[in-house]
PDB file of C-alpha atoms in Angstrom:
ATOM      1  CA  MET A 126       0.000   0.000   0.000  1.00  0.00           C
ATOM      2  CA  ILE A 127       1.279   3.458  -0.819  1.00  0.00           C
ATOM      3  CA  ALA A 128      -0.120   6.606   0.673  1.00  0.00           C
ATOM      4  CA  GLY A 129       1.300   9.655   2.290  1.00  0.00           C
ATOM      5  CA  PRO A 130       0.328  12.074   5.030  1.00  0.00           C
ATOM      6  CA  GLY A 131       0.587  15.796   4.766  1.00  0.00           C
ATOM      7  CA  SER A 132      -1.570  18.826   4.156  1.00  0.00           C
ATOM      8  CA  GLY A 133       0.524  21.017   1.889  1.00  0.00           C
ATOM      9  CA  ALA A 134      -0.612  24.518   1.014  1.00  0.00           C
ATOM     10  CA  HIS A 135      -0.950  23.590  -2.642  1.00  0.00           C
ATOM     11  CA  ALA A 136      -3.220  20.567  -2.269  1.00  0.00           C
ATOM     12  CA  PRO A 137      -5.507  20.334  -5.325  1.00  0.00           C
ATOM     13  CA  VAL A 138      -9.259  20.843  -5.133  1.00  0.00           C
ATOM     14  CA  THR A 139     -10.656  17.320  -5.101  1.00  0.00           C
ATOM     15  CA  ARG A 140     -13.787  15.278  -4.515  1.00  0.00           C
ATOM     16  CA  VAL A 141     -14.280  11.670  -3.455  1.00  0.00           C
ATOM     17  CA  LEU A 142     -16.086   9.336  -5.862  1.00  0.00           C
ATOM     18  CA  GLY A 143     -17.172   5.770  -5.172  1.00  0.00           C
ATOM     19  CA  PHE A 144     -18.133   2.998  -7.576  1.00  0.00           C
ATOM     20  CA  ALA A 145     -18.619  -0.731  -7.560  1.00  0.00           C
ATOM     21  CA  GLU A 146     -15.348  -1.773  -9.182  1.00  0.00           C
ATOM     22  CA  ALA A 147     -17.176  -3.424 -12.083  1.00  0.00           C
ATOM     23  CA  GLU A 148     -18.944  -0.117 -12.785  1.00  0.00           C
ATOM     24  CA  LEU A 149     -15.871   2.121 -12.680  1.00  0.00           C
ATOM     25  CA  PRO A 150     -15.936   4.369 -15.787  1.00  0.00           C
ATOM     26  CA  ALA A 151     -13.322   3.369 -18.321  1.00  0.00           C
ATOM     27  CA  ALA A 152     -11.400   6.645 -18.212  1.00  0.00           C
ATOM     28  CA  LEU A 153     -11.059   6.476 -14.438  1.00  0.00           C
ATOM     29  CA  ALA A 154     -10.284   2.737 -14.494  1.00  0.00           C
ATOM     30  CA  ALA A 155      -7.415   3.365 -16.912  1.00  0.00           C
ATOM     31  CA  GLN A 156      -5.924   5.964 -14.578  1.00  0.00           C
ATOM     32  CA  VAL A 157      -6.238   3.670 -11.568  1.00  0.00           C
ATOM     33  CA  ALA A 158      -4.585   0.824 -13.488  1.00  0.00           C
ATOM     34  CA  ALA A 159      -1.708   3.125 -14.449  1.00  0.00           C
ATOM     35  CA  LEU A 160      -1.201   4.289 -10.846  1.00  0.00           C
ATOM     36  CA  GLU A 161      -1.188   0.697  -9.604  1.00  0.00           C
ATOM     37  CA  ALA A 162       1.200  -0.430 -12.352  1.00  0.00           C
ATOM     38  CA  GLU A 163       3.619   2.324 -11.351  1.00  0.00           C
ATOM     39  CA  ALA A 164       3.412   1.386  -7.668  1.00  0.00           C
ATOM     40  CA  TRP A 165       3.422  -2.403  -8.094  1.00  0.00           C
ATOM     41  CA  PRO A 166       4.960  -3.324 -11.463  1.00  0.00           C
ATOM     42  CA  GLY A 167       3.635  -6.607 -12.783  1.00  0.00           C
ATOM     43  CA  ALA A 168       0.571  -6.745 -10.533  1.00  0.00           C
ATOM     44  CA  MET A 169      -2.753  -7.459 -12.208  1.00  0.00           C
ATOM     45  CA  PRO A 170      -5.342  -4.676 -11.856  1.00  0.00           C
ATOM     46  CA  GLY A 171      -8.710  -5.314 -10.273  1.00  0.00           C
ATOM     47  CA  HIS A 172      -9.916  -7.588  -7.490  1.00  0.00           C
ATOM     48  CA  ASP A 173     -11.838 -10.834  -7.088  1.00  0.00           C
ATOM     49  CA  PRO A 174     -15.520 -10.045  -7.812  1.00  0.00           C
ATOM     50  CA  ALA A 175     -16.521 -12.379  -4.956  1.00  0.00           C
ATOM     51  CA  LEU A 176     -15.056  -9.795  -2.556  1.00  0.00           C
ATOM     52  CA  ALA A 177     -17.612  -7.196  -3.727  1.00  0.00           C
ATOM     53  CA  PRO A 178     -14.817  -4.716  -4.507  1.00  0.00           C
ATOM     54  CA  ARG A 179     -15.662  -1.038  -4.348  1.00  0.00           C
ATOM     55  CA  ALA A 180     -13.357   1.614  -5.787  1.00  0.00           C
ATOM     56  CA  LEU A 181     -12.941   4.869  -3.912  1.00  0.00           C
ATOM     57  CA  LEU A 182     -11.190   7.677  -5.786  1.00  0.00           C
ATOM     58  CA  LEU A 183      -9.996  11.175  -4.990  1.00  0.00           C
ATOM     59  CA  VAL A 184     -10.453  13.098  -8.233  1.00  0.00           C
ATOM     60  CA  THR A 185      -9.367  16.624  -9.103  1.00  0.00           C
ATOM     61  CA  ALA A 186     -11.549  19.170 -10.889  1.00  0.00           C
ATOM     62  CA  ASP A 187      -9.986  18.250 -14.253  1.00  0.00           C
ATOM     63  CA  GLY A 188     -10.736  14.541 -13.810  1.00  0.00           C
ATOM     64  CA  THR A 189      -7.281  13.443 -12.669  1.00  0.00           C
ATOM     65  CA  VAL A 190      -7.269  10.595 -10.147  1.00  0.00           C
ATOM     66  CA  ALA A 191      -5.140  11.935  -7.296  1.00  0.00           C
ATOM     67  CA  ALA A 192      -5.469   8.809  -5.138  1.00  0.00           C
ATOM     68  CA  SER A 193      -7.359   5.545  -5.196  1.00  0.00           C
ATOM     69  CA  LEU A 194      -8.087   2.524  -3.055  1.00  0.00           C
ATOM     70  CA  ALA A 195     -10.355  -0.500  -3.008  1.00  0.00           C
ATOM     71  CA  LEU A 196     -12.721  -1.696  -0.296  1.00  0.00           C
ATOM     72  CA  LEU A 197     -13.130  -5.473  -0.085  1.00  0.00           C
ATOM     73  CA  PHE A 198     -15.679  -7.482   1.896  1.00  0.00           C
ATOM     74  CA  LYS A 199     -15.881 -11.061   3.153  1.00  0.00           C
ATOM     75  CA  GLU A 200     -16.718 -13.135   6.224  1.00  0.00           C
ATOM     76  CA  ILE A 201     -13.851 -14.546   8.267  1.00  0.00           C
ATOM     77  CA  ARG A 202     -13.764 -17.092  11.079  1.00  0.00           C
ATOM     78  CA  HIS A 203     -11.564 -16.327  14.069  1.00  0.00           C
ATOM     79  CA  GLY A 204     -11.606 -17.501  17.651  1.00  0.00           C
ATOM     80  CA  GLY A 205     -14.775 -19.496  17.122  1.00  0.00           C
ATOM     81  CA  ARG A 206     -16.702 -16.516  15.796  1.00  0.00           C
ATOM     82  CA  THR A 207     -17.722 -15.366  12.317  1.00  0.00           C
ATOM     83  CA  TYR A 208     -17.012 -11.726  11.526  1.00  0.00           C
ATOM     84  CA  ARG A 209     -18.217  -9.651   8.623  1.00  0.00           C
ATOM     85  CA  ALA A 210     -14.975  -7.939   7.649  1.00  0.00           C
ATOM     86  CA  ALA A 211     -13.809  -5.312   5.215  1.00  0.00           C
ATOM     87  CA  GLY A 212     -10.300  -4.535   4.055  1.00  0.00           C
ATOM     88  CA  LEU A 213      -8.423  -1.709   2.397  1.00  0.00           C
ATOM     89  CA  SER A 214      -6.455  -2.674  -0.683  1.00  0.00           C
ATOM     90  CA  SER A 215      -4.334  -1.018  -3.376  1.00  0.00           C
ATOM     91  CA  VAL A 216      -4.060   2.339  -1.596  1.00  0.00           C
ATOM     92  CA  VAL A 217      -2.029   4.606  -3.864  1.00  0.00           C
ATOM     93  CA  THR A 218      -1.442   8.332  -4.348  1.00  0.00           C
ATOM     94  CA  ARG A 219      -0.286   9.855  -7.624  1.00  0.00           C
ATOM     95  CA  ARG A 220       3.448  10.414  -7.302  1.00  0.00           C
ATOM     96  CA  ALA A 221       3.284  14.120  -8.244  1.00  0.00           C
ATOM     97  CA  LEU A 222       0.650  14.782  -5.566  1.00  0.00           C
ATOM     98  CA  ARG A 223       2.158  12.953  -2.600  1.00  0.00           C
ATOM     99  CA  GLY A 224       2.703  14.914   0.576  1.00  0.00           C
ATOM    100  CA  ARG A 225      -0.390  17.067   0.045  1.00  0.00           C
ATOM    101  CA  GLY A 226      -2.875  15.132   2.155  1.00  0.00           C
ATOM    102  CA  CYS A 227      -4.539  13.263  -0.717  1.00  0.00           C
ATOM    103  CA  GLY A 228      -3.971   9.818   0.763  1.00  0.00           C
ATOM    104  CA  ALA A 229      -5.063  10.937   4.218  1.00  0.00           C
ATOM    105  CA  ARG A 230      -8.282  12.437   2.859  1.00  0.00           C
ATOM    106  CA  LEU A 231      -9.157   9.321   0.877  1.00  0.00           C
ATOM    107  CA  VAL A 232      -8.445   6.913   3.742  1.00  0.00           C
ATOM    108  CA  ALA A 233     -10.554   9.084   6.057  1.00  0.00           C
ATOM    109  CA  ALA A 234     -13.401   8.911   3.544  1.00  0.00           C
ATOM    110  CA  ALA A 235     -13.030   5.126   3.342  1.00  0.00           C
ATOM    111  CA  ARG A 236     -13.167   4.844   7.128  1.00  0.00           C
ATOM    112  CA  ARG A 237     -16.354   6.916   7.282  1.00  0.00           C
ATOM    113  CA  GLU A 238     -17.960   4.861   4.520  1.00  0.00           C
ATOM    114  CA  LEU A 239     -17.136   1.557   6.180  1.00  0.00           C
ATOM    115  CA  ALA A 240     -18.390   2.759   9.569  1.00  0.00           C
ATOM    116  CA  ALA A 241     -21.791   3.336   7.931  1.00  0.00           C
ATOM    117  CA  VAL A 242     -22.098  -0.189   6.453  1.00  0.00           C
ATOM    118  CA  PRO A 243     -24.848  -2.037   8.380  1.00  0.00           C
ATOM    119  CA  GLY A 244     -23.673  -5.188  10.113  1.00  0.00           C
ATOM    120  CA  LEU A 245     -19.972  -4.725   9.407  1.00  0.00           C
ATOM    121  CA  ASP A 246     -17.939  -5.941  12.394  1.00  0.00           C
ATOM    122  CA  LEU A 247     -14.431  -4.796  11.621  1.00  0.00           C
ATOM    123  CA  VAL A 248     -11.975  -3.392   9.113  1.00  0.00           C
ATOM    124  CA  LEU A 249      -8.796  -5.490   8.843  1.00  0.00           C
ATOM    125  CA  PHE A 250      -5.794  -5.056   6.564  1.00  0.00           C
ATOM    126  CA  SER A 251      -2.019  -5.021   6.393  1.00  0.00           C
ATOM    127  CA  CYS A 252       0.460  -2.411   5.243  1.00  0.00           C
ATOM    128  CA  ASP A 253       4.198  -2.041   4.868  1.00  0.00           C
ATOM    129  CA  ARG A 254       5.627  -1.416   8.332  1.00  0.00           C
ATOM    130  CA  PRO A 255       6.794   2.178   7.655  1.00  0.00           C
ATOM    131  CA  LEU A 256       3.201   3.128   6.720  1.00  0.00           C
ATOM    132  CA  ALA A 257       1.627   1.933   9.968  1.00  0.00           C
ATOM    133  CA  PRO A 258       1.850   5.377  11.647  1.00  0.00           C
ATOM    134  CA  PHE A 259      -0.059   6.885   8.702  1.00  0.00           C
ATOM    135  CA  TYR A 260      -2.945   4.467   9.208  1.00  0.00           C
ATOM    136  CA  GLU A 261      -2.833   4.900  12.973  1.00  0.00           C
ATOM    137  CA  ALA A 262      -3.172   8.653  12.454  1.00  0.00           C
ATOM    138  CA  ALA A 263      -6.242   7.894  10.315  1.00  0.00           C
ATOM    139  CA  GLY A 264      -7.851   6.109  13.285  1.00  0.00           C
ATOM    140  CA  PHE A 265      -6.894   2.463  12.814  1.00  0.00           C
ATOM    141  CA  THR A 266      -5.401   0.309  15.583  1.00  0.00           C
ATOM    142  CA  ARG A 267      -2.157  -1.602  15.209  1.00  0.00           C
ATOM    143  CA  LEU A 268      -2.456  -5.287  16.215  1.00  0.00           C
ATOM    144  CA  PRO A 269       0.977  -6.266  17.569  1.00  0.00           C
ATOM    145  CA  GLY A 270       2.061  -9.711  16.497  1.00  0.00           C
ATOM    146  CA  ALA A 271      -1.006 -10.345  14.335  1.00  0.00           C
ATOM    147  CA  VAL A 272      -0.489 -12.104  10.998  1.00  0.00           C
ATOM    148  CA  LEU A 273      -2.932 -12.204   8.083  1.00  0.00           C
ATOM    149  CA  VAL A 274      -2.933 -15.446   6.104  1.00  0.00           C
ATOM    150  CA  GLY A 275      -4.360 -15.161   2.614  1.00  0.00           C
ATOM    151  CA  GLY A 276      -4.014 -17.251  -0.497  1.00  0.00           C
ATOM    152  CA  THR A 277      -5.640 -20.675  -0.134  1.00  0.00           C
ATOM    153  CA  PRO A 278      -5.286 -23.460   2.441  1.00  0.00           C
ATOM    154  CA  GLU A 279      -3.164 -25.340  -0.091  1.00  0.00           C
ATOM    155  CA  ASP A 280      -1.013 -22.314  -0.972  1.00  0.00           C
ATOM    156  CA  PRO A 281      -1.128 -19.858   1.946  1.00  0.00           C
ATOM    157  CA  LEU A 282       0.343 -16.376   1.772  1.00  0.00           C
ATOM    158  CA  ALA A 283       1.105 -14.754   5.106  1.00  0.00           C
ATOM    159  CA  THR A 284       2.155 -11.246   6.115  1.00  0.00           C
ATOM    160  CA  ASP A 285       5.121 -12.682   8.047  1.00  0.00           C
ATOM    161  CA  GLY A 286       6.325 -14.717   5.079  1.00  0.00           C
ATOM    162  CA  PRO A 287       9.748 -14.350   3.470  1.00  0.00           C
ATOM    163  CA  GLY A 288      10.233 -10.927   1.917  1.00  0.00           C
ATOM    164  CA  PHE A 289       7.311  -9.352   3.795  1.00  0.00           C
ATOM    165  CA  ASP A 290       7.619  -6.649   6.436  1.00  0.00           C
ATOM    166  CA  LYS A 291       3.987  -5.977   7.271  1.00  0.00           C
ATOM    167  CA  GLU A 292       1.904  -4.576  10.084  1.00  0.00           C
ATOM    168  CA  VAL A 293      -1.718  -5.605  10.633  1.00  0.00           C
ATOM    169  CA  LEU A 294      -4.215  -2.883  11.523  1.00  0.00           C
ATOM    170  CA  ALA A 295      -7.903  -2.930  12.328  1.00  0.00           C
ATOM    171  CA  GLU A 296     -10.903  -0.955  13.404  1.00  0.00           C
ATOM    172  CA  PHE A 297     -13.541  -2.663  15.526  1.00  0.00           C
ATOM    173  CA  LEU A 298     -16.735  -0.962  14.525  1.00  0.00           C
ATOM    174  CA  GLY A 299     -18.559  -1.732  17.747  1.00  0.00           C
ATOM    175  CA  ALA A 300     -16.213   0.831  19.266  1.00  0.00           C
ATOM    176  CA  ASN A 301     -17.932   3.672  17.408  1.00  0.00           C
ATOM    177  CA  GLY A 302     -20.454   4.005  20.236  1.00  0.00           C
ATOM    178  CA  PRO A 303     -20.346   6.351  23.206  1.00  0.00           C
ATOM    179  CA  ASP A 304     -17.248   4.736  24.730  1.00  0.00           C
ATOM    180  CA  GLY A 305     -15.164   5.735  21.719  1.00  0.00           C
ATOM    181  CA  PRO A 306     -12.133   3.989  20.209  1.00  0.00           C
ATOM    182  CA  ASP A 307     -10.716   3.047  23.640  1.00  0.00           C
ATOM    183  CA  GLY A 308     -14.019   1.611  24.869  1.00  0.00           C
ATOM    184  CA  PRO A 309     -14.562  -2.018  25.836  1.00  0.00           C
ATOM    185  CA  ASP A 310     -15.447  -3.179  22.300  1.00  0.00           C
ATOM    186  CA  ALA A 311     -12.172  -1.857  20.905  1.00  0.00           C
ATOM    187  CA  ARG A 312     -10.108  -3.338  23.725  1.00  0.00           C
ATOM    188  CA  ALA A 313     -11.825  -6.728  23.454  1.00  0.00           C
ATOM    189  CA  GLY A 314     -11.413  -6.770  19.683  1.00  0.00           C
ATOM    190  CA  ALA A 315      -7.740  -5.904  19.835  1.00  0.00           C
ATOM    191  CA  ALA A 316      -7.167  -8.546  22.496  1.00  0.00           C
ATOM    192  CA  ALA A 317      -8.920 -11.201  20.392  1.00  0.00           C
ATOM    193  CA  PHE A 318      -6.801 -10.520  17.287  1.00  0.00           C
ATOM    194  CA  ALA A 319      -3.411  -9.229  18.485  1.00  0.00           C
ATOM    195  CA  GLY A 320      -0.681 -11.849  18.447  1.00  0.00           C
ATOM    196  CA  THR A 321      -2.755 -14.331  16.432  1.00  0.00           C
ATOM    197  CA  ARG A 322      -2.756 -15.735  12.912  1.00  0.00           C
ATOM    198  CA  ILE A 323      -5.911 -14.590  11.121  1.00  0.00           C
ATOM    199  CA  ALA A 324      -7.024 -16.719   8.176  1.00  0.00           C
ATOM    200  CA  LEU A 325      -8.689 -14.865   5.311  1.00  0.00           C
ATOM    201  CA  HIS A 326      -9.551 -18.217   3.681  1.00  0.00           C
ATOM    202  CA  PRO A 327     -11.434 -20.472   3.012  1.00  0.00           C
ATOM    203  CA  GLY A 328     -13.252 -18.726   0.268  1.00  0.00           C
ATOM    204  CA  PRO A 329     -12.072 -16.175  -2.240  1.00  0.00           C
ATOM    205  CA  VAL A 330      -9.314 -13.810  -1.201  1.00  0.00           C
ATOM    206  CA  ASP A 331      -7.426 -11.119  -3.032  1.00  0.00           C
ATOM    207  CA  ARG A 332      -3.741 -11.474  -2.268  1.00  0.00           C
ATOM    208  CA  LEU A 333      -3.744 -10.118   1.320  1.00  0.00           C
ATOM    209  CA  TRP A 334      -6.441  -7.489   0.738  1.00  0.00           C
TER     210      TRP A 334
END
């Protein structure tokens, strides 16, 4: 995931647009694919349709995609319980616009959108370790020692695998009540997931969100 904090004085005038990924207009989809290809050369664009992917874009007045990300949805089993989970994926800011708050604005919009989804239990994703403070500043909680395991049971892909240096972050949406992010729901959620291996399979997964 690539995104950058900052609120430079010359941040462009932008608006947030959301689409089901399958309904993303072609001109915008081409820009998103180009941004992702620059950030992750060789990666295939798009996400598994079974994850109900939703594209969220920060677009300037002239139609330039300043930043983009995908929201993914699936049920996961952990600790004897089934959770309805969402993840952030493919978070990227246009190179020329980094450091101007574009990534922070888009991630904040994603967090607000997910908090409004009925029945969603948590947001769960991984990022490169140096980016963890950025996501913490956006309101997500770091889960020390947690590992996400994607791929398939036959061919697992874990965030602590060779060549990975990932942090796992979450937001427990029951904590959006009057007790706030440090309330009992947040503490219980963090305790249930921190230091554990969290399987994103069986079922369709997209890389590691």
